[in-house]
Amino acid sequence: MRFRHADAVWAAYPELSAGALYAAGVGAPADTRERAAAYTARAVARLERATEGEFPEVLAWRRTFTRMGVKPTQYRSASESLLRRLRKEGELPRIHPLVDLCNAISVAYAVPVAVLDVDRVTGPLLEVRPARGDETYTPFGGGVEHPAPGEVTYADSAGRAHARRWTHRQSGHSAVGAHTGRVLVVAEAMHDGGADVVAEVLKTVEEEVATHWGATTGTALLGPATPEFTFDT
């Protein structure tokens, strides 16, 4: 399978930094609570000094949403939503050992980290691109939505959208669950220095996946010159 950001995305958002990780063999039970707590603690310490709305990583995504035609205080990036919940409730939701770990890494670095069940994505291509408007998106609560034309989404070869408003919300269709054995993890940043942060996030996820699952992984940093990540499925 191939994962890429469309040329139109790189052209419209040249400040984007992105990277992806593919991992197979993550279906076995694992206890990631201690490691997730350590990453969450880093975010809590930072939130004690400033609210998430003051973080440059968050502000950069707010500017991106505005340019995409989305009201950023109504639809927040996933990392901002997690940080906001952590600040208000003191903890993150528990969903799945890998998702919980990636959510904790997301708040530690304040950038969106998406985790998709590869077996629920139709190949050969998953592309981050402006929506045409005919793609189908499955909310976590069920039903069907269609991303607005021009809205950046993750679209597969079957025309299924696996995200709304880029990094705002993932699809329930490709959500990781007990059935998941293979995943694609994507980190994206828009702030100055984002490339270094994305590289660190991927390295961190790779190390944690190896520690907890001994899983086979492959990673790639993406950019206009190397926009595509190919991995075996």
Short mmCIF file of C-alpha atoms in Angstrom, two decimals:
data_model
loop_
_atom_site.label_atom_id
_atom_site.label_comp_id
_atom_site.label_asym_id
_atom_site.label_seq_id
_atom_site.Cartn_x
_atom_site.Cartn_y
_atom_site.Cartn_z
CA MET A 1 0.00 0.00 0.00
CA ARG A 2 1.04 3.57 -0.61
CA PHE A 3 0.48 6.55 1.67
CA ARG A 4 1.07 10.07 0.49
CA HIS A 5 0.12 13.71 0.75
CA ALA A 6 -1.13 15.07 -2.56
CA ASP A 7 0.95 17.66 -4.39
CA ALA A 8 -1.92 20.12 -3.88
CA VAL A 9 -1.53 19.78 -0.10
CA TRP A 10 2.21 20.41 -0.16
CA ALA A 11 1.66 23.40 -2.45
CA ALA A 12 -1.08 24.93 -0.28
CA TYR A 13 0.62 24.16 3.05
CA PRO A 14 4.39 24.34 2.51
CA GLU A 15 4.95 24.56 6.26
CA LEU A 16 3.64 20.99 6.71
CA SER A 17 5.95 18.41 8.25
CA ALA A 18 4.77 14.81 8.15
CA GLY A 19 5.86 11.25 8.73
CA ALA A 20 4.37 7.79 8.82
CA LEU A 21 5.00 4.47 10.51
CA TYR A 22 3.65 1.06 9.55
CA ALA A 23 3.57 -1.69 12.17
CA ALA A 24 2.43 -5.30 11.92
CA GLY A 25 1.86 -7.57 14.90
CA VAL A 26 0.24 -5.14 17.33
CA GLY A 27 -2.76 -7.34 18.09
CA ALA A 28 -1.40 -8.99 21.20
CA PRO A 29 -2.50 -7.66 24.61
CA ALA A 30 -0.08 -5.14 26.11
CA ASP A 31 -0.02 -2.91 29.16
CA THR A 32 1.01 0.56 28.04
CA ARG A 33 -0.43 2.43 31.01
CA GLU A 34 2.88 3.24 32.69
CA ARG A 35 4.49 4.58 29.54
CA ALA A 36 1.36 6.49 28.54
CA ALA A 37 1.27 8.06 31.99
CA ALA A 38 4.87 9.23 31.60
CA TYR A 39 4.09 11.03 28.33
CA THR A 40 0.88 12.45 29.74
CA ALA A 41 2.81 13.81 32.72
CA ARG A 42 5.01 15.79 30.34
CA ALA A 43 1.92 17.41 28.85
CA VAL A 44 0.46 18.14 32.28
CA ALA A 45 3.66 19.89 33.32
CA ARG A 46 3.53 22.06 30.23
CA LEU A 47 -0.15 22.85 30.74
CA GLU A 48 0.67 24.13 34.21
CA ARG A 49 2.68 26.90 32.54
CA ALA A 50 0.29 27.77 29.70
CA THR A 51 -2.99 26.64 28.19
CA GLU A 52 -2.96 24.59 25.01
CA GLY A 53 -4.26 27.61 23.08
CA GLU A 54 -0.92 29.29 23.70
CA PHE A 55 1.19 26.43 22.35
CA PRO A 56 2.84 27.27 19.00
CA GLU A 57 2.03 23.75 17.76
CA VAL A 58 -1.68 24.33 18.40
CA LEU A 59 -1.72 27.88 17.05
CA ALA A 60 -0.16 26.66 13.81
CA TRP A 61 -2.98 24.14 13.31
CA ARG A 62 -5.56 26.80 14.11
CA ARG A 63 -4.12 28.95 11.34
CA THR A 64 -4.23 25.94 9.02
CA PHE A 65 -7.89 25.27 9.81
CA THR A 66 -8.72 28.92 9.13
CA ARG A 67 -7.04 28.71 5.73
CA MET A 68 -8.99 25.51 5.03
CA GLY A 69 -12.22 27.40 5.72
CA VAL A 70 -12.87 25.73 9.06
CA LYS A 71 -13.59 27.66 12.26
CA PRO A 72 -10.67 26.57 14.50
CA THR A 73 -12.45 27.10 17.82
CA GLN A 74 -15.38 24.97 16.66
CA TYR A 75 -13.34 22.20 15.06
CA ARG A 76 -10.03 21.59 16.79
CA SER A 77 -7.07 19.48 15.75
CA ALA A 78 -6.98 16.12 17.52
CA SER A 79 -3.96 17.10 19.59
CA GLU A 80 -5.62 20.31 20.78
CA SER A 81 -8.78 18.40 21.73
CA LEU A 82 -6.75 15.89 23.72
CA LEU A 83 -4.77 18.62 25.46
CA ARG A 84 -7.99 20.49 26.26
CA ARG A 85 -9.53 17.35 27.74
CA LEU A 86 -6.39 16.63 29.74
CA ARG A 87 -6.38 20.16 31.17
CA LYS A 88 -10.06 20.05 32.09
CA GLU A 89 -10.41 16.45 33.27
CA GLY A 90 -6.88 15.53 34.31
CA GLU A 91 -6.74 12.39 32.19
CA LEU A 92 -7.14 10.99 28.69
CA PRO A 93 -9.72 8.42 27.59
CA ARG A 94 -8.71 4.77 27.55
CA ILE A 95 -9.50 3.19 24.20
CA HIS A 96 -6.87 0.65 23.16
CA PRO A 97 -3.28 0.09 24.40
CA LEU A 98 -1.72 1.43 21.21
CA VAL A 99 -4.17 4.29 20.74
CA ASP A 100 -3.77 5.28 24.38
CA LEU A 101 -0.01 5.32 23.97
CA CYS A 102 -0.17 7.38 20.77
CA ASN A 103 -2.65 9.81 22.33
CA ALA A 104 -0.24 10.30 25.23
CA ILE A 105 2.64 10.86 22.81
CA SER A 106 0.43 13.30 20.91
CA VAL A 107 -0.15 15.48 23.98
CA ALA A 108 3.50 15.21 25.03
CA TYR A 109 4.58 16.68 21.69
CA ALA A 110 1.37 18.68 21.06
CA VAL A 111 0.96 17.44 17.47
CA PRO A 112 -1.72 15.21 15.93
CA VAL A 113 -0.91 11.50 15.78
CA ALA A 114 -3.37 9.41 13.79
CA VAL A 115 -3.59 5.62 14.16
CA LEU A 116 -5.47 3.71 11.46
CA ASP A 117 -6.30 0.02 11.12
CA VAL A 118 -4.64 -0.80 7.80
CA ASP A 119 -6.99 -3.72 7.14
CA ARG A 120 -9.90 -1.28 7.11
CA VAL A 121 -8.32 0.91 4.42
CA THR A 122 -8.80 0.07 0.73
CA GLY A 123 -5.58 0.20 -1.29
CA PRO A 124 -3.51 0.62 -3.20
CA LEU A 125 -3.45 4.30 -2.16
CA LEU A 126 -4.34 6.26 0.95
CA GLU A 127 -3.91 9.94 0.18
CA VAL A 128 -4.19 13.13 2.21
CA ARG A 129 -5.90 15.41 -0.31
CA PRO A 130 -8.67 17.97 -0.77
CA ALA A 131 -12.04 16.23 -0.81
CA ARG A 132 -14.17 16.18 -3.95
CA GLY A 133 -17.33 15.99 -1.84
CA ASP A 134 -18.42 12.50 -2.87
CA GLU A 135 -16.25 10.62 -0.37
CA THR A 136 -18.02 8.72 2.41
CA TYR A 137 -17.05 9.14 6.06
CA THR A 138 -18.28 6.98 8.93
CA PRO A 139 -18.55 8.82 12.28
CA PHE A 140 -17.87 6.86 15.47
CA GLY A 141 -21.57 7.02 16.25
CA GLY A 142 -22.52 5.55 12.89
CA GLY A 143 -24.21 7.01 9.85
CA VAL A 144 -22.60 8.55 6.79
CA GLU A 145 -21.12 11.99 6.17
CA HIS A 146 -19.51 13.56 3.13
CA PRO A 147 -16.53 15.88 3.58
CA ALA A 148 -17.08 19.29 2.04
CA PRO A 149 -15.35 19.92 -1.30
CA GLY A 150 -11.87 21.26 -0.62
CA GLU A 151 -11.77 19.96 2.95
CA VAL A 152 -8.52 18.06 3.47
CA THR A 153 -9.15 14.41 4.27
CA TYR A 154 -7.51 10.99 4.19
CA ALA A 155 -9.10 9.26 1.17
CA ASP A 156 -8.53 5.66 0.12
CA SER A 157 -8.91 3.99 -3.27
CA ALA A 158 -12.57 3.16 -2.61
CA GLY A 159 -13.46 6.81 -2.01
CA ARG A 160 -13.80 6.33 1.73
CA ALA A 161 -12.71 9.26 3.90
CA HIS A 162 -10.81 8.27 7.01
CA ALA A 163 -10.75 11.74 8.56
CA ARG A 164 -12.81 14.92 8.73
CA ARG A 165 -11.21 18.36 8.56
CA TRP A 166 -7.74 16.83 8.19
CA THR A 167 -6.61 16.32 11.78
CA HIS A 168 -9.89 17.07 13.53
CA ARG A 169 -11.40 13.59 13.75
CA GLN A 170 -10.68 10.12 12.44
CA SER A 171 -13.20 7.68 11.03
CA GLY A 172 -14.93 5.02 13.05
CA HIS A 173 -14.51 2.69 10.08
CA SER A 174 -10.72 2.44 10.40
CA ALA A 175 -10.53 2.92 14.17
CA VAL A 176 -8.17 0.60 16.00
CA GLY A 177 -9.85 -2.07 18.13
CA ALA A 178 -9.47 -5.58 19.48
CA HIS A 179 -9.46 -6.93 15.92
CA THR A 180 -6.51 -4.78 14.80
CA GLY A 181 -3.20 -6.39 13.87
CA ARG A 182 -1.62 -3.85 11.55
CA VAL A 183 -1.60 -0.07 11.76
CA LEU A 184 -0.49 3.06 10.01
CA VAL A 185 0.56 5.86 12.35
CA VAL A 186 0.81 9.38 10.92
CA ALA A 187 2.24 12.45 12.65
CA GLU A 188 1.77 15.94 11.18
CA ALA A 189 2.97 19.35 12.33
CA MET A 190 2.62 22.89 11.02
CA HIS A 191 4.79 24.93 13.39
CA ASP A 192 8.39 26.07 13.02
CA GLY A 193 10.62 23.16 13.97
CA GLY A 194 7.88 20.69 13.15
CA ALA A 195 10.15 18.44 11.11
CA ASP A 196 12.31 17.67 14.14
CA VAL A 197 9.23 17.03 16.28
CA VAL A 198 7.69 14.66 13.73
CA ALA A 199 10.95 12.73 13.51
CA GLU A 200 11.08 12.45 17.30
CA VAL A 201 7.44 11.34 17.49
CA LEU A 202 8.02 8.56 14.94
CA LYS A 203 11.15 7.42 16.73
CA THR A 204 9.27 7.35 20.02
CA VAL A 205 6.33 5.39 18.61
CA GLU A 206 8.69 2.96 16.91
CA GLU A 207 10.56 2.32 20.16
CA GLU A 208 7.36 1.84 22.15
CA VAL A 209 5.85 -0.53 19.57
CA ALA A 210 9.05 -2.60 19.59
CA THR A 211 9.09 -2.69 23.39
CA HIS A 212 5.43 -3.64 23.90
CA TRP A 213 4.72 -5.79 20.87
CA GLY A 214 8.07 -6.65 19.29
CA ALA A 215 6.31 -5.60 16.10
CA THR A 216 7.79 -5.18 12.67
CA THR A 217 7.87 -1.52 11.68
CA GLY A 218 8.86 0.77 8.87
CA THR A 219 8.97 4.57 8.95
CA ALA A 220 9.34 7.47 6.55
CA LEU A 221 9.62 11.24 6.82
CA LEU A 222 7.58 12.86 4.08
CA GLY A 223 7.95 16.05 2.10
CA PRO A 224 7.48 17.48 -1.39
CA ALA A 225 10.60 15.67 -2.62
CA THR A 226 9.62 12.37 -0.96
CA PRO A 227 5.83 12.53 -0.64
CA GLU A 228 5.12 8.81 -0.64
CA PHE A 229 5.55 5.96 1.87
CA THR A 230 5.16 2.43 0.51
CA PHE A 231 4.68 -0.45 2.88
CA ASP A 232 3.80 -4.13 2.48
CA THR A 233 0.35 -5.32 3.45
#
